[in-house]
Tab-separated table of C-alpha atoms in Angstrom:
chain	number	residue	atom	x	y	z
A	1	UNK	CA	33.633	52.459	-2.518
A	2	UNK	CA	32.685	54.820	-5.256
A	3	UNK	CA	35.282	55.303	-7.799
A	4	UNK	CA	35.912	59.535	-7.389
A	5	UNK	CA	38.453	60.891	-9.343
A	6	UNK	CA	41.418	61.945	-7.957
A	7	UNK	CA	41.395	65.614	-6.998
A	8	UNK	CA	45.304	66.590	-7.666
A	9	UNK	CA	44.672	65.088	-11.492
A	10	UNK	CA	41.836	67.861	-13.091
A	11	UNK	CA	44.692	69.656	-14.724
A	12	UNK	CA	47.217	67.175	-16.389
A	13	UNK	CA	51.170	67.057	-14.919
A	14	UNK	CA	52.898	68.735	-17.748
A	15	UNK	CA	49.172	70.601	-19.178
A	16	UNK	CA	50.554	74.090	-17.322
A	17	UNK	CA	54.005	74.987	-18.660
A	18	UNK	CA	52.247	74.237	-22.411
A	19	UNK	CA	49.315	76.568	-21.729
A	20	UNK	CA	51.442	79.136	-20.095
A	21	UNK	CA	53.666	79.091	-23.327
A	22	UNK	CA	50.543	79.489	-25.289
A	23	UNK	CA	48.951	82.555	-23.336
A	24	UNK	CA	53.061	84.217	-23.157
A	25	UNK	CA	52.763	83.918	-27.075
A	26	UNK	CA	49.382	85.349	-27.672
A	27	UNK	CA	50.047	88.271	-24.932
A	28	UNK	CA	52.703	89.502	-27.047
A	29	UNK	CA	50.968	89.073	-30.091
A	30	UNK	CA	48.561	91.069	-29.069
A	31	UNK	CA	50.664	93.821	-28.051
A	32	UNK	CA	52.373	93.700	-31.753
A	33	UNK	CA	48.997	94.084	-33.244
A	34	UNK	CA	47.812	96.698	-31.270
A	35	UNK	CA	50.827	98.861	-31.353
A	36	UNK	CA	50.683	98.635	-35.060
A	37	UNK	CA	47.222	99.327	-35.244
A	38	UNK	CA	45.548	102.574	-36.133
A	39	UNK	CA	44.238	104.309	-33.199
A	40	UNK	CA	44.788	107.020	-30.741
A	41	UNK	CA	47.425	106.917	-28.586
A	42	UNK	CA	44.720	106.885	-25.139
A	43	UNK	CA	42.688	103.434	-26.836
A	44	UNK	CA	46.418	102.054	-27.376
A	45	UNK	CA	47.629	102.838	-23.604
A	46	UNK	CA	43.780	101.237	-22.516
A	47	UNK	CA	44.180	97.915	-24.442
A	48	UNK	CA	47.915	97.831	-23.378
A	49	UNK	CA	46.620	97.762	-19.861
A	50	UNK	CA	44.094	95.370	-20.374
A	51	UNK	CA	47.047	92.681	-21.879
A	52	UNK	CA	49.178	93.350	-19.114
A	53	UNK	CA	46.761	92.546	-16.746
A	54	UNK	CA	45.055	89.692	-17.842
A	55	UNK	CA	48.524	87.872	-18.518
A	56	UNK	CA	49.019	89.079	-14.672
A	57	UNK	CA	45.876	87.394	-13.339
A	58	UNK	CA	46.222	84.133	-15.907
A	59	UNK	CA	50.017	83.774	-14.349
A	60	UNK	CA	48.537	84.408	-10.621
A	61	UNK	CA	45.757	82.166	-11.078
A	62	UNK	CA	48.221	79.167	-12.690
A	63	UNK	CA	50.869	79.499	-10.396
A	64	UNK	CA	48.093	78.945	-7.465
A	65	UNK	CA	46.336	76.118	-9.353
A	66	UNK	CA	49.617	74.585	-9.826
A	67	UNK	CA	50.526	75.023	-6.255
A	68	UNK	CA	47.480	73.735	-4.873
A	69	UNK	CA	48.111	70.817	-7.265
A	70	UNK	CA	51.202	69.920	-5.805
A	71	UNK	CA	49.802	69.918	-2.611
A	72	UNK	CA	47.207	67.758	-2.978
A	73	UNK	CA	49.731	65.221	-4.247
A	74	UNK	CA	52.125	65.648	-1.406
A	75	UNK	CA	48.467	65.241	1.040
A	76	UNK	CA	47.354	62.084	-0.765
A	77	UNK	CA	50.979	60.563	-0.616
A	78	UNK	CA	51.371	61.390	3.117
A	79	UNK	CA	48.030	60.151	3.981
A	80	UNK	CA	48.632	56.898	2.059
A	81	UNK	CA	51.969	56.529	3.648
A	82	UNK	CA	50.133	56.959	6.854
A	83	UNK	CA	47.564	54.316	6.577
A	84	UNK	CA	49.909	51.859	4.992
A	85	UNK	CA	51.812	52.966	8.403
A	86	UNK	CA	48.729	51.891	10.440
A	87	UNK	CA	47.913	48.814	8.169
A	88	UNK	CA	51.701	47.266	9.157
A	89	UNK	CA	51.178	48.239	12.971
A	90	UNK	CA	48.379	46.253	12.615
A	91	UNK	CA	49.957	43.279	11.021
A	92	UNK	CA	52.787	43.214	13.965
A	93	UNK	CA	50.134	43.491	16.471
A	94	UNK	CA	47.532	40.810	15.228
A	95	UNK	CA	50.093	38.203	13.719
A	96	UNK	CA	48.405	34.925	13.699
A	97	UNK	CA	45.391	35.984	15.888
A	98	UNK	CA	43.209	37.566	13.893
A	99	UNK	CA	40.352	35.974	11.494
A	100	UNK	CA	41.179	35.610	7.723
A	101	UNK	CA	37.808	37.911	7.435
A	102	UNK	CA	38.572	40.673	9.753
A	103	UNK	CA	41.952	41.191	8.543
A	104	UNK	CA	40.162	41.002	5.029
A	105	UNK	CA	37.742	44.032	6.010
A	106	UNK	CA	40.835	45.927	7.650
A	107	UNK	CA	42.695	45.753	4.592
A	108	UNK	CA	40.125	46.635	2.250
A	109	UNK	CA	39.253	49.953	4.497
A	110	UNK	CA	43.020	51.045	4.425
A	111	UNK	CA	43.105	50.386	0.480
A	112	UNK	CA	40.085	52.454	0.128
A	113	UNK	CA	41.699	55.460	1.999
A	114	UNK	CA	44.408	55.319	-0.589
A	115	UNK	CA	43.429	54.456	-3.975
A	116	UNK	CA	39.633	53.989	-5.796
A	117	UNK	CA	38.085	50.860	-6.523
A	118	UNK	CA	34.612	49.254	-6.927
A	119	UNK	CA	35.369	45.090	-5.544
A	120	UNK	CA	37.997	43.677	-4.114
A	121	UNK	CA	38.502	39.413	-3.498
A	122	UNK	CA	41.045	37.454	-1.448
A	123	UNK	CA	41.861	34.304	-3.398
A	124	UNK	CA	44.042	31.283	-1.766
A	125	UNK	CA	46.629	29.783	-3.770
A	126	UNK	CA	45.947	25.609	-3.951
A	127	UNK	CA	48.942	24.112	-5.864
A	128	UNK	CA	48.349	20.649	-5.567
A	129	UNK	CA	44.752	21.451	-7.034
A	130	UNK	CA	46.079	23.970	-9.282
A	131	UNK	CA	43.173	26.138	-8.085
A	132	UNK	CA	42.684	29.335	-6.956
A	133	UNK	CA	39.644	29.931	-4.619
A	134	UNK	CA	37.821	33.078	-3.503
A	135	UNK	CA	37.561	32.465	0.386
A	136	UNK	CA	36.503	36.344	0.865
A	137	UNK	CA	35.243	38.939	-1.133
A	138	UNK	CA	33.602	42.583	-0.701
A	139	UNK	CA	32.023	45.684	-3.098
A	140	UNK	CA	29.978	45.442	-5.868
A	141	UNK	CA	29.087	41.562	-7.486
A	142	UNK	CA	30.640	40.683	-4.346
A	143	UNK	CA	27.860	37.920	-4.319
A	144	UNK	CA	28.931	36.407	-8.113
A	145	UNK	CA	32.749	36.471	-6.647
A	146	UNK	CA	32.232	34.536	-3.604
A	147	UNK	CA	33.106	31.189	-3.368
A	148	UNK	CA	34.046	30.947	-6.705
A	149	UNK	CA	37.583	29.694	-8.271
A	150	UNK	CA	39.709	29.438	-11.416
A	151	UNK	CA	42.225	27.363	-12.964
A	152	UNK	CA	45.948	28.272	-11.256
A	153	UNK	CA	47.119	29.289	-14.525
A	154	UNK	CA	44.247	31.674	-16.301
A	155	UNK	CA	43.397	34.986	-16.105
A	156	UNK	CA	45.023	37.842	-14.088
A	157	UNK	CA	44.996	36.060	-11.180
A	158	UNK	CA	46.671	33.055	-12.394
A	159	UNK	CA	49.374	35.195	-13.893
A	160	UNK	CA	50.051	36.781	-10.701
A	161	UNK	CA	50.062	33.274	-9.084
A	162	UNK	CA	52.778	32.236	-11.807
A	163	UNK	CA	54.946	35.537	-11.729
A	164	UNK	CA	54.790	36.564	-8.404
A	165	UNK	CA	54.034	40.210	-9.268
A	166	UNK	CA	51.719	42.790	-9.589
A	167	UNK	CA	49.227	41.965	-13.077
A	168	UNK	CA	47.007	44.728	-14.153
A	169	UNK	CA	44.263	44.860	-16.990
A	170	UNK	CA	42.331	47.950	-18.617
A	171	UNK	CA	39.815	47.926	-21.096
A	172	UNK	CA	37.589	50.673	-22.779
A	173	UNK	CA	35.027	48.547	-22.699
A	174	UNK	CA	33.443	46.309	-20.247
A	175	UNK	CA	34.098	43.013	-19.104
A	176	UNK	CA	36.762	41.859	-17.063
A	177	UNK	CA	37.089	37.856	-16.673
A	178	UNK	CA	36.082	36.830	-12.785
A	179	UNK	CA	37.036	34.040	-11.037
A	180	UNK	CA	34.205	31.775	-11.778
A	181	UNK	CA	35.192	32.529	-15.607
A	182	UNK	CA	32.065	34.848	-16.057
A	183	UNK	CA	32.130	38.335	-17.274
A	184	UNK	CA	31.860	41.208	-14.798
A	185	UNK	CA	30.254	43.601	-17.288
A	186	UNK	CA	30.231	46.286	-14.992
A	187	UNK	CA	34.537	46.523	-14.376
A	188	UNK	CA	36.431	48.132	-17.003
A	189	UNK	CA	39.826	47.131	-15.371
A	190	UNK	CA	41.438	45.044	-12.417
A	191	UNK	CA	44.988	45.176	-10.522
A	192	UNK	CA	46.000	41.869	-8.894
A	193	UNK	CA	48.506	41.550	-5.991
A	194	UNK	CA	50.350	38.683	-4.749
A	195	UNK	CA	50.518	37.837	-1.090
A	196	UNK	CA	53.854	35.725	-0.610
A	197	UNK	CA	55.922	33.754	1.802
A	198	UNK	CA	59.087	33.831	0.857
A	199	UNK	CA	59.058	34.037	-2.761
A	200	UNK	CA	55.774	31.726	-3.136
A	201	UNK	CA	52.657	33.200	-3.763
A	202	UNK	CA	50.210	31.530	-1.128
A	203	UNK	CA	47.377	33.729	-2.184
A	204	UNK	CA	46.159	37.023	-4.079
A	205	UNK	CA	44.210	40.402	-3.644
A	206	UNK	CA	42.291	41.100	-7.048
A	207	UNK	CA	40.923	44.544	-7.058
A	208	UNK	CA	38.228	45.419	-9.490
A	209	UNK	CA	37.122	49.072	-10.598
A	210	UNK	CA	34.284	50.532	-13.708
A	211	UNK	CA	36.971	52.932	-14.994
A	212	UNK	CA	39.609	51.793	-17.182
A	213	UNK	CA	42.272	53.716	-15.874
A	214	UNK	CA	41.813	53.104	-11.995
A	215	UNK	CA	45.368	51.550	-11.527
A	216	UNK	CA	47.658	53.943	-12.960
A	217	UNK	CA	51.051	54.015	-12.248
A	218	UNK	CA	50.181	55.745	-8.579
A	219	UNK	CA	47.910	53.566	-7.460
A	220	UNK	CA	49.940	50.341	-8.651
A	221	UNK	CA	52.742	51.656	-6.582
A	222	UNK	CA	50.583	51.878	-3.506
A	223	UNK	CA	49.008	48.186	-4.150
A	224	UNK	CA	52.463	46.267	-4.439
A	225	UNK	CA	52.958	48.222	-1.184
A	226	UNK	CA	50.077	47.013	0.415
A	227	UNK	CA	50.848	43.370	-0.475
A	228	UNK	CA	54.125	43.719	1.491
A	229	UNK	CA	52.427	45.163	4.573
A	230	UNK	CA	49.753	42.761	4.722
A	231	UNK	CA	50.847	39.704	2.599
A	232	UNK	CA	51.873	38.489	6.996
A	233	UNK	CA	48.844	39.521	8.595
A	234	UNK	CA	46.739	37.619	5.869
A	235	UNK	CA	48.579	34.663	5.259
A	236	UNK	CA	49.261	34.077	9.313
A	237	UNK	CA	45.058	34.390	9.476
A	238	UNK	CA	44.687	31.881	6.650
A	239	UNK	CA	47.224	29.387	8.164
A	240	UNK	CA	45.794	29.866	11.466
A	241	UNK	CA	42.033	29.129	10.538
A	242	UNK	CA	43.495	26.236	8.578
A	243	UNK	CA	45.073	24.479	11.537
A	244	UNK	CA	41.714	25.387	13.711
A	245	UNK	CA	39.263	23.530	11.097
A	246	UNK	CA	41.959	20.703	10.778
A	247	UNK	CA	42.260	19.774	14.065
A	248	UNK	CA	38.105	19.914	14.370
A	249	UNK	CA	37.492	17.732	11.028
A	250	UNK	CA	37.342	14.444	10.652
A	251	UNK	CA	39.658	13.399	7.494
A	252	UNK	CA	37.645	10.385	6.756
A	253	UNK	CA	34.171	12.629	6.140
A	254	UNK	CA	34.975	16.049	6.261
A	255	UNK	CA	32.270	15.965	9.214
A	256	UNK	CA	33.125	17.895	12.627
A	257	UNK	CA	34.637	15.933	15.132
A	258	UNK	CA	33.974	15.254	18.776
A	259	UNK	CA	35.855	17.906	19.886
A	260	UNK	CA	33.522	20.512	17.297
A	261	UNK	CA	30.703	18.447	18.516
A	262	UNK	CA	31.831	19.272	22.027
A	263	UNK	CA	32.084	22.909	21.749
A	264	UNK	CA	29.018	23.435	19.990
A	265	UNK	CA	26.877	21.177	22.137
A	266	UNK	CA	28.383	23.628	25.296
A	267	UNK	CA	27.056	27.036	23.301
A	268	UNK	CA	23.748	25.533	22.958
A	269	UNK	CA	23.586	24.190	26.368
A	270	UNK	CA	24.355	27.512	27.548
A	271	UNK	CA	21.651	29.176	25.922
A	272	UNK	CA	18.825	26.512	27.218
A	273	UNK	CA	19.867	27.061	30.617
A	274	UNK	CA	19.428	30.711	29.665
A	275	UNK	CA	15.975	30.060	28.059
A	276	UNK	CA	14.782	26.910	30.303
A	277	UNK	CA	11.651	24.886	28.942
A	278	UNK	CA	10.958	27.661	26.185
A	279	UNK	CA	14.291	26.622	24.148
A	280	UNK	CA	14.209	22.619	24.264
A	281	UNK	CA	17.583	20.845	23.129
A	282	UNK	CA	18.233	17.511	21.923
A	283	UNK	CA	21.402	15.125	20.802
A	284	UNK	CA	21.125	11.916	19.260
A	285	UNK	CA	23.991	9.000	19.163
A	286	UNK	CA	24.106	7.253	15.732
A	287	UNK	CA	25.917	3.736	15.195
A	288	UNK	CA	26.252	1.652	11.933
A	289	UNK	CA	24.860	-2.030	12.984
A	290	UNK	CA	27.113	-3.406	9.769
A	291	UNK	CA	30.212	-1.218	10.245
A	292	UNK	CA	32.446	-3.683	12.113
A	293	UNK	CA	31.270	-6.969	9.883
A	294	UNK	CA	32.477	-4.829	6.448
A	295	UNK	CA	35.716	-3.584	7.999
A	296	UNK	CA	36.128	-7.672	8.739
A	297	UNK	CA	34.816	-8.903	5.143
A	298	UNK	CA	36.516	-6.204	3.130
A	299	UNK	CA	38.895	-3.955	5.004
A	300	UNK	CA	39.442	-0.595	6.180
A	301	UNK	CA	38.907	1.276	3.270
A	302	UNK	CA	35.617	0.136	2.044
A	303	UNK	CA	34.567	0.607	5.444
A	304	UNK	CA	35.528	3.905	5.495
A	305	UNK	CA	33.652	4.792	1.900
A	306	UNK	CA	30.613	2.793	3.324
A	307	UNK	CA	30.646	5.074	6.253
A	308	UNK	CA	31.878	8.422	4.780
A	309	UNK	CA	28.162	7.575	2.389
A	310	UNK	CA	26.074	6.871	5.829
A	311	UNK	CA	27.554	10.335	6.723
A	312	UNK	CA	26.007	12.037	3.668
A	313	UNK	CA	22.365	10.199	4.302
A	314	UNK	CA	22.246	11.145	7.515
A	315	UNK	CA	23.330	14.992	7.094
A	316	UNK	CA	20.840	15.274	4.074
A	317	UNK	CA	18.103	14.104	6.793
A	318	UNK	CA	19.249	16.541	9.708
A	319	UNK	CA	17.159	20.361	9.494
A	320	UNK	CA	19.693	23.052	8.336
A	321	UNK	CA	20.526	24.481	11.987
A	322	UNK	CA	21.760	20.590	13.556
A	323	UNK	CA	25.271	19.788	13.348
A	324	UNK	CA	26.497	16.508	12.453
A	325	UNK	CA	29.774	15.063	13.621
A	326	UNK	CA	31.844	11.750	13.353
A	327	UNK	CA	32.934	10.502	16.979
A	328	UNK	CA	36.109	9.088	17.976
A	329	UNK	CA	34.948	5.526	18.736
A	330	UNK	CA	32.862	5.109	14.956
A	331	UNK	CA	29.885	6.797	15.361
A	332	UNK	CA	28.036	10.180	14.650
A	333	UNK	CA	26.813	12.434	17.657
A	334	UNK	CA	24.167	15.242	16.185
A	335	UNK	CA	22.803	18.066	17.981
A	336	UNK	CA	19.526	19.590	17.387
A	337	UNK	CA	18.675	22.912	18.947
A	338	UNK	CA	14.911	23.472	19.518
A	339	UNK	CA	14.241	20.122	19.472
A	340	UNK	CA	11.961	18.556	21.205
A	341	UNK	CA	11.853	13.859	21.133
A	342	UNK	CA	8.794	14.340	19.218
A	343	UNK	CA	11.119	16.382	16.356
A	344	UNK	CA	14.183	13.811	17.189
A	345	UNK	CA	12.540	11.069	16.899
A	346	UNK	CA	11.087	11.751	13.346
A	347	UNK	CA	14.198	12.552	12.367
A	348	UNK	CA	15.503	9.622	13.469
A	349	UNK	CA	12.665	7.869	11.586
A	350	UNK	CA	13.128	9.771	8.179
A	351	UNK	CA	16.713	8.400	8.306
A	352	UNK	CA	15.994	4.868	9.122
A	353	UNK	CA	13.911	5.209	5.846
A	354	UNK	CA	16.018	6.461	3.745
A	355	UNK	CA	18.846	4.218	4.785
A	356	UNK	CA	16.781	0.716	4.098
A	357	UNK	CA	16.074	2.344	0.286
A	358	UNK	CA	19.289	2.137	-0.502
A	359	UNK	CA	22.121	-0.169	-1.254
A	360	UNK	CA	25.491	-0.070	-0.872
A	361	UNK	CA	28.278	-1.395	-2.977
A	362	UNK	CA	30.888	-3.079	-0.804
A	363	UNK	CA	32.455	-5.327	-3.757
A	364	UNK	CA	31.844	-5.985	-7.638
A	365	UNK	CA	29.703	-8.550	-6.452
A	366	UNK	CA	27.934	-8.080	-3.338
A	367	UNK	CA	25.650	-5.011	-1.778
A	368	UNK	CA	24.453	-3.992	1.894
A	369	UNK	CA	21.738	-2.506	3.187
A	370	UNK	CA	22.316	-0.288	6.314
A	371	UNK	CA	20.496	-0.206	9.520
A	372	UNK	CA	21.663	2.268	12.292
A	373	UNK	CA	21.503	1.916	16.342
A	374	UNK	CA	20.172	5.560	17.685
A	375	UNK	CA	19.691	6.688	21.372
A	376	UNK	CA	18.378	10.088	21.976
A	377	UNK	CA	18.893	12.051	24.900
A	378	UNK	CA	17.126	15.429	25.838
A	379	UNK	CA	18.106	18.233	27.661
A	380	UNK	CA	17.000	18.738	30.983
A	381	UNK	CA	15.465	15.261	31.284
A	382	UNK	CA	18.567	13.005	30.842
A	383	UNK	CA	21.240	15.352	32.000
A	384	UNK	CA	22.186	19.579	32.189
A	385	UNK	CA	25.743	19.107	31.381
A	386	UNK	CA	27.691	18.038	27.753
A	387	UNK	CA	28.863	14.897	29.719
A	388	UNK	CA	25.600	13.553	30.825
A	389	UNK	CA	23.624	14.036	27.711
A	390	UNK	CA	26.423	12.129	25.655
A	391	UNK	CA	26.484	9.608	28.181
A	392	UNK	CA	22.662	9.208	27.791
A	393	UNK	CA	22.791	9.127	24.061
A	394	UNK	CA	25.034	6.474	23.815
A	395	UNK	CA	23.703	3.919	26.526
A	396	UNK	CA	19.962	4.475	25.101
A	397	UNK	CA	21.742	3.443	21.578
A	398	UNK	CA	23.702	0.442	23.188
A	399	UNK	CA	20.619	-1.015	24.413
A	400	UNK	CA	18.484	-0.603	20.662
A	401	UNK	CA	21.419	-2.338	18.995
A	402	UNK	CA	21.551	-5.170	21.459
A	403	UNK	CA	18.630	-7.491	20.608
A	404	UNK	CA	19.524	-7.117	16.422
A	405	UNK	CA	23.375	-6.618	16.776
A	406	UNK	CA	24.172	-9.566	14.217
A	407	UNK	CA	21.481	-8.592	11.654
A	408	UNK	CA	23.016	-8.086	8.161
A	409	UNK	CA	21.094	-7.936	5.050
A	410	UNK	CA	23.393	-8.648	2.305
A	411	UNK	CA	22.325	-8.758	-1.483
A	412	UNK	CA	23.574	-10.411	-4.520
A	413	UNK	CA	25.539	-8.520	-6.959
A	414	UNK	CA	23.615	-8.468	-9.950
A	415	UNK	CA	21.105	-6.380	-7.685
A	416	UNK	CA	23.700	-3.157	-7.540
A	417	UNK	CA	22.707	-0.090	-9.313
């Protein structure tokens, strides 16, 4: 997105009438002083000619400039009628369906069709945090802007957030305040847009450019369009993925739930049929041995702290490419692609480990060490279908919590960290 001037703007609006004044006033005062000066009447008649002429091809050569001026405006405003056109066909036709990111990358191609700029983020609008967070962001230091956030009321964006209109900032010298609070030394000025339901701003569009007059008055009038266009498109996308990870998150751990574990464990599934014995796949079935006696001893919500920090020691223990997730009847279900029991089950030891090294508070006075109950189940061996392997998992863990079902190991307070 290079940052080219703008081709109608190498004279400036108003520069021509001046100049032509200028040129009209020195033609004739050249014609003064060569009438009165002292020469023959064929060098007067020659230098006459030459006057005439060169005020003839100046005027031809401005009015053609000039027109050619105009129509380069009247081009650049059709064309960025047209995609603004396109980007609300688009918004009509998508609605709710499309992904926050795609109708991200659509907008920011229409916006570059119409008006320069160097970066561009979408930030959401968090009230009840009184944060704004970049959820997508693309150009140059696209990488410092991503997943980064500011206070609801600082900066340009937080301005925008407040007012509910267009904020723009130019400098003649670098550094333009991001989102994380760090200077962008290479942006010289930024235009924010709001994106609004109703008259709430739900999130923004901060565009950032290395020349300090990027967002003239042109360009600002093409942004606040652009907000209206798309402000639907986006905000549908963001309410839309919203609902999607809600309803596939557990609220207790922020984990997956069985119905993300589900979907996942089908995709994988898939591709080991498609692979056979050269892509191995693996789930295991985690349960919490202490997990009933604490919600008995101490209630629901220390048993949900105790387990939301099981969740975190058994995630940290997983390899980057398994997926954890909490299961509807109080345990975890995790699936490992490309593993094989040997790679399960030291996994499974690594995490028996690390839970006996530490304790957990449960009161001010009293501590618990966790134990889990795990059943693995492989692919191909217990079961080709989602159903089986689950099945498997959990009645191999049922039988390895049977014989120590009742074991507890409870320490004094004083012991606590």
């Amino acid at each position: 997105m290079a940052n080219e001037s703008n081709p109608g703007q190498t004279v400036p609006g108003g520069a021509y009438p001046a100049l032509m004044a200028a040129v009209s006033v020195a033609s004739i005062g050249s014609a003064f002083g060569l009438a009165a000066a002292p020469i023959d009447g064929t060098a007067k008649a020659a230098g006459f000619l030459l006057i005439v002429t060169s005020y003839l091809v100046f005027t031809a050569v401005v009015y053609f400039r000039g027109r050619r001026s105009t129509n380069d405006v009247v081009d650049a405003e059709a064309r960025a009628e047209q995609s603004l056109a396109v980007l609300e066909e688009i918004a009509e036709f998508f609605g709710g369906t499309i992904k926050t990111a795609d109708a991200f990358r659509l907008v920011v191609s229409k916006v570059d069709e119409m008006t320069p700029f160097d970066a561009v983020v979408l930030g959401v609008v968090d009230r009840e945090a009184g944060r704004i967070r970049v959820v997508q962001a693309s150009g140059e230091q696209s990488k410092k802007l991503r997943e980064t956030e500011t206070d609801i009321h600082m900066g340009l964006a937080g301005k925008c957030a407040d007012f509910g209109a267009i904020q723009v900032e130019q400098r003649n010298s670098a550094g333009i305040a991001s989102f994380s609070n760090r200077s962008l030394t290479d942006f010289r000025s930024s235009a924010v847009i709001p994106l609004k339901r109703h008259s709430e701003v739900l999130a923004v569009l901060q565009f950032y450019s290395a020349s300090p007059a990027a967002f003239d008055a042109a360009a600002v009038a093409i942004l606040e369009a652009v907000g209206e266009r798309v402000a639907p498109m986006i905000l549908a996308a963001l309410a839309y993925e919203s609902s999607v990870n809600s309803a596939l998150t557990d609220s207790t751990t922020g984990l997956p739930n069985e119905r993300a574990f589900r979907m996942v464990l089908e995709g994988q599934i898939a591709e080991s049929h498609r692979r056979g014995s050269e892509r191995p796949l693996t789930i295991i079935a985690f349960e919490i041995k202490q997990f009933d006696e604490v919600n008995r001893r101490f209630g629901h919500a220390v048993g949900d702290r105790l387990y939301d920090n099981a969740a975190a020691v058994l995630k940290a223990q997983l390899r980057q490419m398994d997926l954890l997730a909490r299961s509807s009847n109080d345990e975890f279900l995790a699936v490992l692609p490309t593993a094989d029991e040997n790679v399960a089950e030291r996994i499974v030891e690594r995490i028996q480990a690390e839970l006996r090294s530490i304790r957990f508070p449960v009161s001010e006075s009293e501590s618990i060490g966790l134990e889990v109950g795990c059943g693995i189940a492989m692919f191909g061996r217990h079961g080709e279908a989602a159903e089986a392997l689950i099945a498997a998992a959990r009645q191999r863990k049922r039988q390895q919590l049977l014989p120590s079902s009742t074991s507890v190991l409870w320490f004094p307070g004083n012991s606590v960290d």
